[in-house]
mmCIF file of C-alpha atoms in Angstrom:
data_model
loop_
_atom_site.group_PDB
_atom_site.id
_atom_site.type_symbol
_atom_site.label_atom_id
_atom_site.label_comp_id
_atom_site.label_asym_id
_atom_site.label_seq_id
_atom_site.Cartn_x
_atom_site.Cartn_y
_atom_site.Cartn_z
ATOM 1 C CA MET A 1124 -30.243 0.859 -13.735
ATOM 2 C CA THR A 1125 -29.133 -1.259 -16.700
ATOM 3 C CA VAL A 1126 -27.635 -4.746 -16.348
ATOM 4 C CA SER A 1127 -24.178 -3.435 -17.298
ATOM 5 C CA GLU A 1128 -24.416 -0.690 -14.650
ATOM 6 C CA ALA A 1129 -25.478 -3.246 -12.022
ATOM 7 C CA ASN A 1130 -22.397 -5.369 -12.796
ATOM 8 C CA GLU A 1131 -20.028 -2.440 -13.110
ATOM 9 C CA THR A 1132 -16.982 -2.317 -10.821
ATOM 10 C CA ARG A 1133 -16.334 1.215 -9.551
ATOM 11 C CA ILE A 1134 -12.590 1.769 -9.095
ATOM 12 C CA LEU A 1135 -10.361 4.201 -7.184
ATOM 13 C CA LEU A 1136 -6.912 4.508 -8.754
ATOM 14 C CA ALA A 1137 -3.999 5.829 -6.653
ATOM 15 C CA ASP A 1138 -0.495 6.494 -7.979
ATOM 16 C CA ASP A 1139 1.718 9.542 -7.530
ATOM 17 C CA HIS A 1140 2.610 9.641 -11.244
ATOM 18 C CA ALA A 1141 -0.110 11.174 -13.430
ATOM 19 C CA LEU A 1142 1.221 9.401 -16.540
ATOM 20 C CA VAL A 1143 0.931 6.008 -14.844
ATOM 21 C CA ARG A 1144 -2.628 6.805 -13.730
ATOM 22 C CA ARG A 1145 -3.524 7.806 -17.278
ATOM 23 C CA GLY A 1146 -2.117 4.573 -18.737
ATOM 24 C CA VAL A 1147 -3.789 2.365 -16.156
ATOM 25 C CA ARG A 1148 -7.076 4.207 -16.609
ATOM 26 C CA LEU A 1149 -6.942 3.514 -20.357
ATOM 27 C CA ILE A 1150 -6.420 -0.215 -19.684
ATOM 28 C CA LEU A 1151 -9.328 -0.351 -17.234
ATOM 29 C CA GLU A 1152 -11.833 1.777 -19.114
ATOM 30 C CA SER A 1153 -11.389 -0.196 -22.325
ATOM 31 C CA GLU A 1154 -13.458 -2.842 -20.469
ATOM 32 C CA PRO A 1155 -17.250 -2.350 -20.245
ATOM 33 C CA ASP A 1156 -17.486 -3.605 -16.656
ATOM 34 C CA LEU A 1157 -14.684 -1.451 -15.155
ATOM 35 C CA THR A 1158 -15.009 2.288 -14.441
ATOM 36 C CA VAL A 1159 -12.567 4.604 -12.666
ATOM 37 C CA VAL A 1160 -14.666 6.886 -10.439
ATOM 38 C CA ALA A 1161 -11.804 8.620 -8.591
ATOM 39 C CA GLU A 1162 -8.038 9.166 -8.695
ATOM 40 C CA ALA A 1163 -5.532 10.019 -5.966
ATOM 41 C CA ALA A 1164 -1.901 11.128 -6.044
ATOM 42 C CA ASP A 1165 -0.922 9.836 -2.592
ATOM 43 C CA GLY A 1166 -2.057 7.364 0.047
ATOM 44 C CA ALA A 1167 -3.830 9.853 2.299
ATOM 45 C CA GLU A 1168 -5.730 11.264 -0.678
ATOM 46 C CA ALA A 1169 -6.694 7.692 -1.615
ATOM 47 C CA VAL A 1170 -8.256 7.099 1.815
ATOM 48 C CA GLU A 1171 -10.176 10.396 1.578
ATOM 49 C CA ALA A 1172 -11.353 9.589 -1.965
ATOM 50 C CA ALA A 1173 -12.478 6.127 -0.880
ATOM 51 C CA ARG A 1174 -14.578 7.649 1.893
ATOM 52 C CA ALA A 1175 -16.125 10.145 -0.533
ATOM 53 C CA HIS A 1176 -16.785 7.807 -3.484
ATOM 54 C CA ARG A 1177 -17.120 4.389 -1.788
ATOM 55 C CA PRO A 1178 -15.579 2.454 -4.695
ATOM 56 C CA ASP A 1179 -15.877 -1.313 -5.014
ATOM 57 C CA LEU A 1180 -12.135 -1.623 -5.600
ATOM 58 C CA ALA A 1181 -9.058 0.479 -4.771
ATOM 59 C CA ILE A 1182 -5.928 -0.004 -6.891
ATOM 60 C CA LEU A 1183 -2.952 1.338 -4.927
ATOM 61 C CA ASP A 1184 0.688 1.920 -5.808
ATOM 62 C CA ILE A 1185 3.119 1.113 -2.968
ATOM 63 C CA ALA A 1186 5.573 4.056 -3.064
ATOM 64 C CA MET A 1187 3.460 7.204 -2.609
ATOM 65 C CA PRO A 1188 3.876 10.365 -0.504
ATOM 66 C CA ARG A 1189 2.213 10.903 2.898
ATOM 67 C CA LEU A 1190 0.926 7.317 3.143
ATOM 68 C CA THR A 1191 2.256 4.359 1.155
ATOM 69 C CA GLY A 1192 -0.166 2.059 -0.617
ATOM 70 C CA LEU A 1193 0.362 -0.508 2.155
ATOM 71 C CA GLN A 1194 -0.480 2.039 4.851
ATOM 72 C CA ALA A 1195 -3.537 3.159 2.869
ATOM 73 C CA ALA A 1196 -4.623 -0.480 2.440
ATOM 74 C CA ARG A 1197 -4.441 -1.031 6.202
ATOM 75 C CA GLU A 1198 -6.479 2.120 6.822
ATOM 76 C CA LEU A 1199 -9.100 1.146 4.224
ATOM 77 C CA SER A 1200 -9.447 -2.345 5.694
ATOM 78 C CA ARG A 1201 -10.271 -0.654 9.026
ATOM 79 C CA VAL A 1202 -12.582 2.157 7.929
ATOM 80 C CA GLN A 1203 -14.083 0.743 4.733
ATOM 81 C CA PRO A 1204 -13.814 -3.046 4.659
ATOM 82 C CA ALA A 1205 -16.322 -3.333 1.778
ATOM 83 C CA THR A 1206 -13.769 -1.741 -0.583
ATOM 84 C CA ARG A 1207 -11.449 -4.420 -1.922
ATOM 85 C CA VAL A 1208 -7.789 -3.595 -2.542
ATOM 86 C CA LEU A 1209 -5.302 -4.460 -5.274
ATOM 87 C CA ILE A 1210 -1.649 -3.462 -5.060
ATOM 88 C CA LEU A 1211 -0.160 -2.340 -8.393
ATOM 89 C CA THR A 1212 3.594 -1.932 -8.083
ATOM 90 C CA MET A 1213 6.970 -1.985 -9.788
ATOM 91 C CA TYR A 1214 8.400 -3.985 -6.845
ATOM 92 C CA ASP A 1215 8.799 -7.717 -7.448
ATOM 93 C CA ASN A 1216 9.599 -8.098 -3.783
ATOM 94 C CA GLU A 1217 8.556 -10.873 -1.383
ATOM 95 C CA GLN A 1218 8.541 -8.597 1.670
ATOM 96 C CA TYR A 1219 6.108 -6.155 0.046
ATOM 97 C CA PHE A 1220 4.003 -9.032 -1.221
ATOM 98 C CA PHE A 1221 3.546 -10.519 2.251
ATOM 99 C CA GLU A 1222 2.965 -7.076 3.773
ATOM 100 C CA ALA A 1223 0.295 -6.416 1.120
ATOM 101 C CA LEU A 1224 -1.537 -9.614 2.097
ATOM 102 C CA ALA A 1225 -1.242 -8.716 5.787
ATOM 103 C CA ALA A 1226 -2.609 -5.230 5.025
ATOM 104 C CA GLY A 1227 -5.753 -6.752 3.552
ATOM 105 C CA ALA A 1228 -4.974 -6.619 -0.181
ATOM 106 C CA SER A 1229 -6.672 -9.223 -2.371
ATOM 107 C CA GLY A 1230 -3.983 -9.197 -5.029
ATOM 108 C CA TYR A 1231 -0.564 -7.994 -6.125
ATOM 109 C CA VAL A 1232 0.055 -6.978 -9.754
ATOM 110 C CA LEU A 1233 3.353 -5.860 -11.302
ATOM 111 C CA LYS A 1234 3.248 -2.675 -13.386
ATOM 112 C CA SER A 1235 5.520 -4.314 -15.961
ATOM 113 C CA VAL A 1236 2.698 -6.708 -16.906
ATOM 114 C CA ALA A 1237 -0.310 -4.542 -16.006
ATOM 115 C CA ASP A 1238 -1.564 -4.585 -19.596
ATOM 116 C CA ARG A 1239 -1.722 -8.398 -19.363
ATOM 117 C CA ASP A 1240 -2.784 -9.022 -15.749
ATOM 118 C CA LEU A 1241 -4.629 -6.024 -14.326
ATOM 119 C CA VAL A 1242 -8.076 -6.549 -15.850
ATOM 120 C CA GLU A 1243 -8.175 -10.201 -14.778
ATOM 121 C CA ALA A 1244 -6.889 -9.195 -11.325
ATOM 122 C CA CYS A 1245 -9.781 -6.735 -10.938
ATOM 123 C CA ARG A 1246 -12.340 -9.346 -11.951
ATOM 124 C CA ALA A 1247 -10.809 -12.052 -9.741
ATOM 125 C CA THR A 1248 -10.808 -9.699 -6.763
ATOM 126 C CA MET A 1249 -14.472 -8.803 -7.283
ATOM 127 C CA ARG A 1250 -15.301 -12.537 -7.462
ATOM 128 C CA GLY A 1251 -13.692 -12.886 -4.042
ATOM 129 C CA GLU A 1252 -10.653 -14.716 -5.408
ATOM 130 C CA PRO A 1253 -7.028 -13.699 -4.670
ATOM 131 C CA PHE A 1254 -4.882 -12.652 -7.619
ATOM 132 C CA LEU A 1255 -1.165 -13.397 -7.373
ATOM 133 C CA TYR A 1256 1.417 -13.107 -10.119
ATOM 134 C CA PRO A 1257 3.545 -16.270 -10.690
ATOM 135 C CA GLY A 1258 6.560 -15.033 -8.698
ATOM 136 C CA ALA A 1259 4.300 -14.262 -5.740
ATOM 137 C CA VAL A 1260 2.793 -17.749 -5.852
ATOM 138 C CA ASN A 1261 6.304 -19.231 -5.725
ATOM 139 C CA ALA A 1262 7.192 -16.960 -2.791
ATOM 140 C CA LEU A 1263 4.039 -17.983 -0.931
ATOM 141 C CA ILE A 1264 4.768 -21.688 -1.404
ATOM 142 C CA ARG A 1265 8.441 -21.277 -0.376
ATOM 143 C CA ASN A 1266 7.427 -19.318 2.701
ATOM 144 C CA TYR A 1267 4.797 -21.875 3.699
ATOM 145 C CA LEU A 1268 7.198 -24.795 3.264
ATOM 146 C CA HIS A 1269 9.940 -23.029 5.229
ATOM 147 C CA ARG A 1270 7.585 -22.206 8.108
ATOM 148 C CA ALA A 1271 6.247 -25.779 8.117
ATOM 149 C CA ARG A 1272 9.800 -27.168 8.328
ATOM 150 C CA GLU A 1273 11.012 -24.717 10.954
ATOM 151 C CA GLY A 1274 7.786 -24.357 12.936
ATOM 152 C CA GLU A 1275 8.015 -20.572 12.534
ATOM 153 C CA ASP A 1276 5.453 -17.821 12.237
ATOM 154 C CA ILE A 1277 5.872 -14.709 10.061
ATOM 155 C CA PRO A 1278 7.972 -12.362 12.257
ATOM 156 C CA GLU A 1279 6.216 -9.469 13.942
ATOM 157 C CA ARG A 1280 6.678 -5.978 12.554
ATOM 158 C CA ALA A 1281 9.732 -4.179 13.931
ATOM 159 C CA ILE A 1282 7.761 -0.950 14.442
ATOM 160 C CA THR A 1283 4.112 -0.077 15.027
ATOM 161 C CA GLU A 1284 1.842 1.374 12.339
ATOM 162 C CA ARG A 1285 1.898 4.802 14.041
ATOM 163 C CA GLU A 1286 5.710 4.727 14.216
ATOM 164 C CA GLU A 1287 5.790 3.820 10.523
ATOM 165 C CA GLU A 1288 3.565 6.824 9.709
ATOM 166 C CA ILE A 1289 5.864 9.134 11.654
ATOM 167 C CA LEU A 1290 9.028 7.592 10.181
ATOM 168 C CA LYS A 1291 7.707 8.217 6.656
ATOM 169 C CA LEU A 1292 6.816 11.844 7.398
ATOM 170 C CA VAL A 1293 10.167 12.496 9.118
ATOM 171 C CA ALA A 1294 11.982 11.035 6.098
ATOM 172 C CA GLU A 1295 9.923 13.250 3.765
ATOM 173 C CA GLY A 1296 11.328 16.277 5.620
ATOM 174 C CA HIS A 1297 8.327 17.333 7.692
ATOM 175 C CA SER A 1298 8.972 19.134 11.000
ATOM 176 C CA SER A 1299 7.578 17.780 14.277
ATOM 177 C CA GLN A 1300 4.908 20.505 14.230
ATOM 178 C CA GLU A 1301 3.883 19.617 10.655
ATOM 179 C CA ILE A 1302 3.689 15.915 11.557
ATOM 180 C CA ALA A 1303 1.620 16.744 14.643
ATOM 181 C CA ASP A 1304 -0.788 18.788 12.494
ATOM 182 C CA LEU A 1305 -1.064 16.077 9.810
ATOM 183 C CA LEU A 1306 -1.735 13.267 12.299
ATOM 184 C CA VAL A 1307 -3.740 15.399 14.765
ATOM 185 C CA ILE A 1308 -1.495 14.548 17.706
ATOM 186 C CA SER A 1309 0.733 16.664 19.945
ATOM 187 C CA VAL A 1310 4.311 17.648 19.123
ATOM 188 C CA LYS A 1311 5.339 15.895 22.345
ATOM 189 C CA THR A 1312 3.795 12.642 21.081
ATOM 190 C CA VAL A 1313 5.633 12.994 17.760
ATOM 191 C CA GLU A 1314 8.939 13.501 19.579
ATOM 192 C CA ARG A 1315 8.286 10.477 21.799
ATOM 193 C CA HIS A 1316 7.551 8.272 18.776
ATOM 194 C CA ARG A 1317 10.680 9.542 17.027
ATOM 195 C CA ALA A 1318 12.815 8.757 20.091
ATOM 196 C CA ASN A 1319 11.280 5.258 20.221
ATOM 197 C CA LEU A 1320 12.093 4.753 16.539
ATOM 198 C CA LEU A 1321 15.737 5.717 17.008
ATOM 199 C CA GLN A 1322 16.035 3.374 19.981
ATOM 200 C CA LYS A 1323 14.215 0.408 18.361
ATOM 201 C CA LEU A 1324 16.104 0.655 15.079
ATOM 202 C CA GLY A 1325 19.475 1.507 16.636
ATOM 203 C CA LEU A 1326 19.782 4.749 14.642
ATOM 204 C CA LYS A 1327 21.274 8.117 15.599
ATOM 205 C CA ASP A 1328 19.484 10.917 13.747
ATOM 206 C CA ARG A 1329 17.052 12.057 11.027
ATOM 207 C CA LEU A 1330 19.525 11.233 8.243
ATOM 208 C CA GLU A 1331 19.788 7.609 9.360
ATOM 209 C CA LEU A 1332 15.996 7.421 9.741
ATOM 210 C CA THR A 1333 15.674 8.670 6.159
ATOM 211 C CA ARG A 1334 18.138 6.076 4.858
ATOM 212 C CA TYR A 1335 16.212 3.358 6.701
ATOM 213 C CA ALA A 1336 12.891 4.596 5.237
ATOM 214 C CA ILE A 1337 14.372 4.388 1.714
ATOM 215 C CA ARG A 1338 15.753 0.906 2.373
ATOM 216 C CA VAL A 1339 12.377 -0.488 3.485
ATOM 217 C CA GLY A 1340 10.475 1.247 0.663
ATOM 218 C CA LEU A 1341 8.555 3.883 2.664
ATOM 219 C CA ILE A 1342 9.926 6.622 0.398
ATOM 220 C CA GLU A 1343 11.685 6.673 -2.949
ATOM 221 C CA PRO A 1344 15.359 7.786 -3.061
#
């Protein structure tokens, strides 16, 4: 193994738009120490690819089919903690930023400045340093100061991770049987989770669940 190979960062790139993946890959592979070893078009595929290729770093978009980047990050932190995670997103959004940190991501990079920030974000992450864009740093400081003044903690999630998985799949139009097959659970369990979701969120039907999923960024409109 050469010195450059020993220092090489092996990357999994996940985004549901092939053109975005191609552009990001060009940015990364113009650097001698960064190599894309696998690509994925959705969050579930990203988790499978990470298991197969064991990359050093996974770069995940947020809004993807089947599993979002945040859901995939949570799963990777459980099953493959050695793989570090960067979120690459179009959303300059404090809620997503804090959720990304809670999901185990080491950094949060905006697509609009990926050509400027992404390479440094990859290197910072592999050095064990967090990478936060300036707006995220401001959000983190504001949040910390507010919590210090008010004596508050970050509020708990409104729904569980399993409920979030089912909400996303319902909103994508999957039937209860299809969801049961995808998640390897019974149809009865799916129906129970869906009933819990409606009750917790104060919603009436699938249409309202879908609108809610769009509003919180689980699916794109």
